[in-house]
Short mmCIF file of C-alpha atoms and ligand atoms in Angstrom, two decimals:
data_model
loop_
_atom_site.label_atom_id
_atom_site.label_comp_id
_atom_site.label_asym_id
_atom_site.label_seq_id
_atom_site.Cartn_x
_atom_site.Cartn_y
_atom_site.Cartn_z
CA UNK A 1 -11.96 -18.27 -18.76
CA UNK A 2 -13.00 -14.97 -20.16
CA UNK A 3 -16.08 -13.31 -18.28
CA UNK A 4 -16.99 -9.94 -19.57
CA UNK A 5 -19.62 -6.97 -17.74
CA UNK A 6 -21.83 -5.34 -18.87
CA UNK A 7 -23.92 -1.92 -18.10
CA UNK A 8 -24.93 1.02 -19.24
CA UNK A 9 -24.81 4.84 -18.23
CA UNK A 10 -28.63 5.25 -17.70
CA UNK A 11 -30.82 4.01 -14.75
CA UNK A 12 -33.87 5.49 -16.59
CA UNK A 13 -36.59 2.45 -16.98
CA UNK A 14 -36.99 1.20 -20.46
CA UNK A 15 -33.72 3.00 -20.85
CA UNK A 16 -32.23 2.08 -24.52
CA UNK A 17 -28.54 1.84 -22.96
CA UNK A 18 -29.86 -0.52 -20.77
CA UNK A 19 -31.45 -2.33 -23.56
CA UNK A 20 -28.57 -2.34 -25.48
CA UNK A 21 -25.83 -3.41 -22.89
CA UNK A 22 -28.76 -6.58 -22.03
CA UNK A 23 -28.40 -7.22 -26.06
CA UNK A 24 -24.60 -7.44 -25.27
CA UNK A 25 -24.71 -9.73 -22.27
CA UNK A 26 -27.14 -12.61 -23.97
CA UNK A 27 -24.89 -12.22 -27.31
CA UNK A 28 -21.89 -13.26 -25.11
CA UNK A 29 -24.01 -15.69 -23.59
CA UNK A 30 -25.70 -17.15 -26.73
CA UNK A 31 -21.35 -17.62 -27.98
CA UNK A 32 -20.76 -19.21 -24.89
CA UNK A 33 -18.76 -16.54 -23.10
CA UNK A 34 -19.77 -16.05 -19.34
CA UNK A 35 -21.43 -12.57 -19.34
CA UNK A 36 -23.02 -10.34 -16.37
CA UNK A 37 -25.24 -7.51 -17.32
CA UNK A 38 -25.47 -4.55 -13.52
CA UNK A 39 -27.77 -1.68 -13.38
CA UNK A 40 -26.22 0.88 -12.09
CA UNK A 41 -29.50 2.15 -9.97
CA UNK A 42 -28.03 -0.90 -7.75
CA UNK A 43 -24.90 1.53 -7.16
CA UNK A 44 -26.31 4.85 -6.21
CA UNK A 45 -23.08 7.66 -5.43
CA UNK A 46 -23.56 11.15 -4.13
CA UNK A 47 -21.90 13.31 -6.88
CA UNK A 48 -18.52 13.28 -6.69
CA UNK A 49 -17.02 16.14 -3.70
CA UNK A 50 -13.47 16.64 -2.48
CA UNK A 51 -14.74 17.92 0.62
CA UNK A 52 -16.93 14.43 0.89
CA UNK A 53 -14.21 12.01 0.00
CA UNK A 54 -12.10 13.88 2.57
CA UNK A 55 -14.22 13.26 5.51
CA UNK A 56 -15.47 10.22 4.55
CA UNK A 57 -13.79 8.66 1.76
CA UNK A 58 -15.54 7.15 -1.46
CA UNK A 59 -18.71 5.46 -0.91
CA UNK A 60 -19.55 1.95 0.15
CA UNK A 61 -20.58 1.75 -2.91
CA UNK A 62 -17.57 2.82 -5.70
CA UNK A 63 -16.07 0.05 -3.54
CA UNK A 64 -18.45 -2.50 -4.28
CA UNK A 65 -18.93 -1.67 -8.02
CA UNK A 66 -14.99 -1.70 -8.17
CA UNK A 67 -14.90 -5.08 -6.99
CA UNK A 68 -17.48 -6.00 -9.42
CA UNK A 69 -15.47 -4.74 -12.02
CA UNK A 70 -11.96 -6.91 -10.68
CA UNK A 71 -14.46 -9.59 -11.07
CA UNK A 72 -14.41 -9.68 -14.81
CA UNK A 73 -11.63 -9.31 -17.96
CA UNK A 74 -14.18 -7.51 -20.24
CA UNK A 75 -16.32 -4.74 -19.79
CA UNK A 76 -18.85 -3.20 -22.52
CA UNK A 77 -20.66 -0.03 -21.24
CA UNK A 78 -23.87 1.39 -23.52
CA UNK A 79 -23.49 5.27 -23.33
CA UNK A 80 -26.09 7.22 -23.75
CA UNK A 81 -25.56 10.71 -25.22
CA UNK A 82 -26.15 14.37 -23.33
CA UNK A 83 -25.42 17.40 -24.86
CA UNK A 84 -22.98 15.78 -26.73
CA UNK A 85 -20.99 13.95 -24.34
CA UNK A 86 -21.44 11.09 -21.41
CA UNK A 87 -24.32 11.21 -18.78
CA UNK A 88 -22.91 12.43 -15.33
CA UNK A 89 -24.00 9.02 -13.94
CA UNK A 90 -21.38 6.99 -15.64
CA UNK A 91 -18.80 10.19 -15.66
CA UNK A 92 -19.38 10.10 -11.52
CA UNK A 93 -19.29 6.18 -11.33
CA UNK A 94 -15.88 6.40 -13.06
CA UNK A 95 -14.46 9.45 -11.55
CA UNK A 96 -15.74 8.02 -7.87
CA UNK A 97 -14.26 4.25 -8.87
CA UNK A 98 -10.78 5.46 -9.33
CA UNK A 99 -10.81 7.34 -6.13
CA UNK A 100 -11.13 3.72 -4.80
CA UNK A 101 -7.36 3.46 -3.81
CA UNK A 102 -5.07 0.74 -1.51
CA UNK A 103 -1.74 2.34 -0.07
CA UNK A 104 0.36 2.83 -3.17
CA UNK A 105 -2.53 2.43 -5.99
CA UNK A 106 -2.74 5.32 -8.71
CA UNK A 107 -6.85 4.29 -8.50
CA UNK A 108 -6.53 3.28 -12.21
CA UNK A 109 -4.99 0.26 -11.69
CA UNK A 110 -8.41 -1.66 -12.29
CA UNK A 111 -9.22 0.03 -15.68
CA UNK A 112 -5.60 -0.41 -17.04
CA UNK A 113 -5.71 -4.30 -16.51
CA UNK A 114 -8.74 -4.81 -18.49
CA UNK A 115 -9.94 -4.24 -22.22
CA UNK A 116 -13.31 -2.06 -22.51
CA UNK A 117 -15.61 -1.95 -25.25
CA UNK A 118 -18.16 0.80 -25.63
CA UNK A 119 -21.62 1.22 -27.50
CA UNK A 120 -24.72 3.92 -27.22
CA UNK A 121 -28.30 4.18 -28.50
CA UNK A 122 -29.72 7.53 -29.26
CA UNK A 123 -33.18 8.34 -30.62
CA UNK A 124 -31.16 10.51 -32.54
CA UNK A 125 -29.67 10.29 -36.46
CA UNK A 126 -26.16 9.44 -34.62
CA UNK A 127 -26.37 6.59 -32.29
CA UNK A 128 -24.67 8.40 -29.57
CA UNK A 129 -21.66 8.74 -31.75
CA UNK A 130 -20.31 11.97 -29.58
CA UNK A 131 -20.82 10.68 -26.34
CA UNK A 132 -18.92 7.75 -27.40
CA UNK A 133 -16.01 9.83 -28.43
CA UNK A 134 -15.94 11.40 -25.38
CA UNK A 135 -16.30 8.05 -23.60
CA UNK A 136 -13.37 6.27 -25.20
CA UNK A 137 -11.13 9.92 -24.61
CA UNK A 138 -12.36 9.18 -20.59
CA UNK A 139 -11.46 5.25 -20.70
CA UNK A 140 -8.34 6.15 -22.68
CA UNK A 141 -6.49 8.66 -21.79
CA UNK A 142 -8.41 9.76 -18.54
CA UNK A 143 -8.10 6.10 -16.96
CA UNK A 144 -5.23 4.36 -19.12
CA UNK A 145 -8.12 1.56 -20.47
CA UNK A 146 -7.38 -0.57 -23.42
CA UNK A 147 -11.03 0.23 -25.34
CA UNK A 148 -11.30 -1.40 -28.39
CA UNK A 149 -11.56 -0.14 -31.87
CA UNK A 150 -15.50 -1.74 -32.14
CA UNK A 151 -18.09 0.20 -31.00
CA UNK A 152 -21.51 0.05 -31.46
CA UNK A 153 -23.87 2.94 -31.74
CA UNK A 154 -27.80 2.43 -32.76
CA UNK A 155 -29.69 5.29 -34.50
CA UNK A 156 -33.22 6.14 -34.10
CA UNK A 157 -33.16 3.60 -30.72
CA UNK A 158 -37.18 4.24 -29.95
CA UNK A 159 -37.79 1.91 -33.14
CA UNK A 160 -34.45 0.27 -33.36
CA UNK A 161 -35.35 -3.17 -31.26
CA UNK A 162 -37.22 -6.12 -31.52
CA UNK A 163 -39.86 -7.30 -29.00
CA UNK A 164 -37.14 -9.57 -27.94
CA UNK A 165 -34.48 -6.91 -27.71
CA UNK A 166 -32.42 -8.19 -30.60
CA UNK A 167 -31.36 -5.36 -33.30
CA UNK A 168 -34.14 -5.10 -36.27
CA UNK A 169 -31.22 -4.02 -38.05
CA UNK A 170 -29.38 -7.26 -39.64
CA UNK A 171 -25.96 -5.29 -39.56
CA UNK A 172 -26.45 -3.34 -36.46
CA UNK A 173 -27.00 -6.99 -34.43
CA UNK A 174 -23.92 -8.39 -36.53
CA UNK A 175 -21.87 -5.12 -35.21
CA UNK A 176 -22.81 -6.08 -31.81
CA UNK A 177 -22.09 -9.83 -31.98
CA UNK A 178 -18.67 -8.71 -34.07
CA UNK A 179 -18.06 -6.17 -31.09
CA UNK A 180 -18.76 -8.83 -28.40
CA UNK A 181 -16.36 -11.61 -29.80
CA UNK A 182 -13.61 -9.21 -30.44
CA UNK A 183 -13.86 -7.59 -26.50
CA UNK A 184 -14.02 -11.30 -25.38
CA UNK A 185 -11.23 -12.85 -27.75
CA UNK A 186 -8.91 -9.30 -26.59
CA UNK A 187 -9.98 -9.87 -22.89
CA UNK A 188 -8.61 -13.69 -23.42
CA UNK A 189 -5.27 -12.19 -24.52
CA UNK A 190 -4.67 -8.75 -22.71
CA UNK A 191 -1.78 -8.82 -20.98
CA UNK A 192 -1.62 -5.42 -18.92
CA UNK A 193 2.58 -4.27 -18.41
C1 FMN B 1 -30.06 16.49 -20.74
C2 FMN B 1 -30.21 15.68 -22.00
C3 FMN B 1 -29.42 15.94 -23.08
C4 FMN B 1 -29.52 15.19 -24.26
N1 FMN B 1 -28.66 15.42 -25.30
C5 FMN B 1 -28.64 14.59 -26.36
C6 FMN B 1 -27.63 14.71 -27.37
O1 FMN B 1 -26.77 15.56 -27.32
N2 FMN B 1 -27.66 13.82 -28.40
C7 FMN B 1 -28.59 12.82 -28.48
O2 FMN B 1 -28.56 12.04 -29.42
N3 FMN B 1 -29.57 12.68 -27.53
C8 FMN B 1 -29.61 13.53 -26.48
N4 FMN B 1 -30.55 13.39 -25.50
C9 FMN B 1 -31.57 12.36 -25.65
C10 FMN B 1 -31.10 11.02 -25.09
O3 FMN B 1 -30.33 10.38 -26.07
C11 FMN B 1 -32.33 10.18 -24.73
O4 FMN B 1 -32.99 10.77 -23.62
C12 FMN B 1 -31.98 8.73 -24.44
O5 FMN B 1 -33.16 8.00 -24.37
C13 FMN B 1 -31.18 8.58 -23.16
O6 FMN B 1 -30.68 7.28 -23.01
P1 FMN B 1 -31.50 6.11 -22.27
O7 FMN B 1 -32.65 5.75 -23.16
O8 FMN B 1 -30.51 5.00 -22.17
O9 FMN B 1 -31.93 6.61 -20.93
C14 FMN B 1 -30.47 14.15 -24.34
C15 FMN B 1 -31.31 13.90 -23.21
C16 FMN B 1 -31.17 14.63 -22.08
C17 FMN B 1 -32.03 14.29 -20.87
#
């Protein structure tokens, strides 16, 4: 059975990411896909240092979130967008994750066996658009992910959600159902080489 992940690249309370990647995890939920939404302020990394990983190897805690991430077939991460690209939180959780290495691992090993989709809310006019192409470059060809086509990226996000945290937005909430069933349905399939 397919179980997909979900988080987002903000810890910030009432964070729109966060809002967004919870939208994800009770869509999956309401189609009857098993679906986990993490906060990443539950994972808290020192900023990535050669000098650190040397003496003491990557934290406790890139181990735990990369077992997290074994754990499921799918992953959706919400990006939100800085000066035009990802936030350094998610860029460190990645870079720190595929540091996480057995004897003989590459360290990407865990993003090339499953499928990602990717999504961002910006109170901007663009959703997050930029960060998300810089995302899906990172999953791509920085980690060897499968990311599918989908994405999901929410304009003006300060007025963009219900009291409930669905989308007000008819088509934006049909994007992100459309978005969920295709990660799950290429999660079901994905056969890494
Ligand atoms: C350092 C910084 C740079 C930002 N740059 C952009 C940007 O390039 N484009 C954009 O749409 N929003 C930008 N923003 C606004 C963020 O989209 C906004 O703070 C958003 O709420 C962050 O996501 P969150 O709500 O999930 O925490 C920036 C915010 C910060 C703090």
């Amino acid at each position: 059975m397919v179980r997909l992940l979900s988080f987002a690249g903000s810890t910030r309370e009432g964070s729109y990411n966060k809002k967004l990647a919870q939208l994800v995890q009770r869509i999956a939920e309401a189609n009857g896909i098993e679906a986990v939404f993490v906060d990443l302020k539950d994972y808290p990394m020192p900023i990535y240092n050669g000098d650190l990983e040397a003496a003491e190897g990557p934290p406790e805690r890139a181990r735990a979130f990369k077992s997290l991430l074994q754990e499921y077939q799918g992953v959706f991460i919400a990006s939100p967008e800085y000066n035009a690209s990802v936030t350094p939180l998610l860029k460190n959780t990645i870079d720190w994750v595929t540091r996480v290495r057995a004897k003989g691992e590459s360290g990407l090993e865990v993003f090339k066996s499953r499928v990602f989709a990717i999504g961002g809310a910006s109170p901007g006019n663009y959703g997050g658009m930029r960060s998300l192409l810089q995302l899906r470059q990172i999953l791509s060809v920085g980690t060897g992910a499968l990311v599918i086509p989908q994405q999901i990226a929410v304009p003006r996000a300060g007025s963009a959600f219900e009291e409930d945290g669905s989308l007000k937005d008819e088509g934006q909430q049909k994007l992100c159902t459309d978005t969920v069933e295709a990660l799950a349905v290429c999660a079901k399939w994905f056969k890494p080489s």
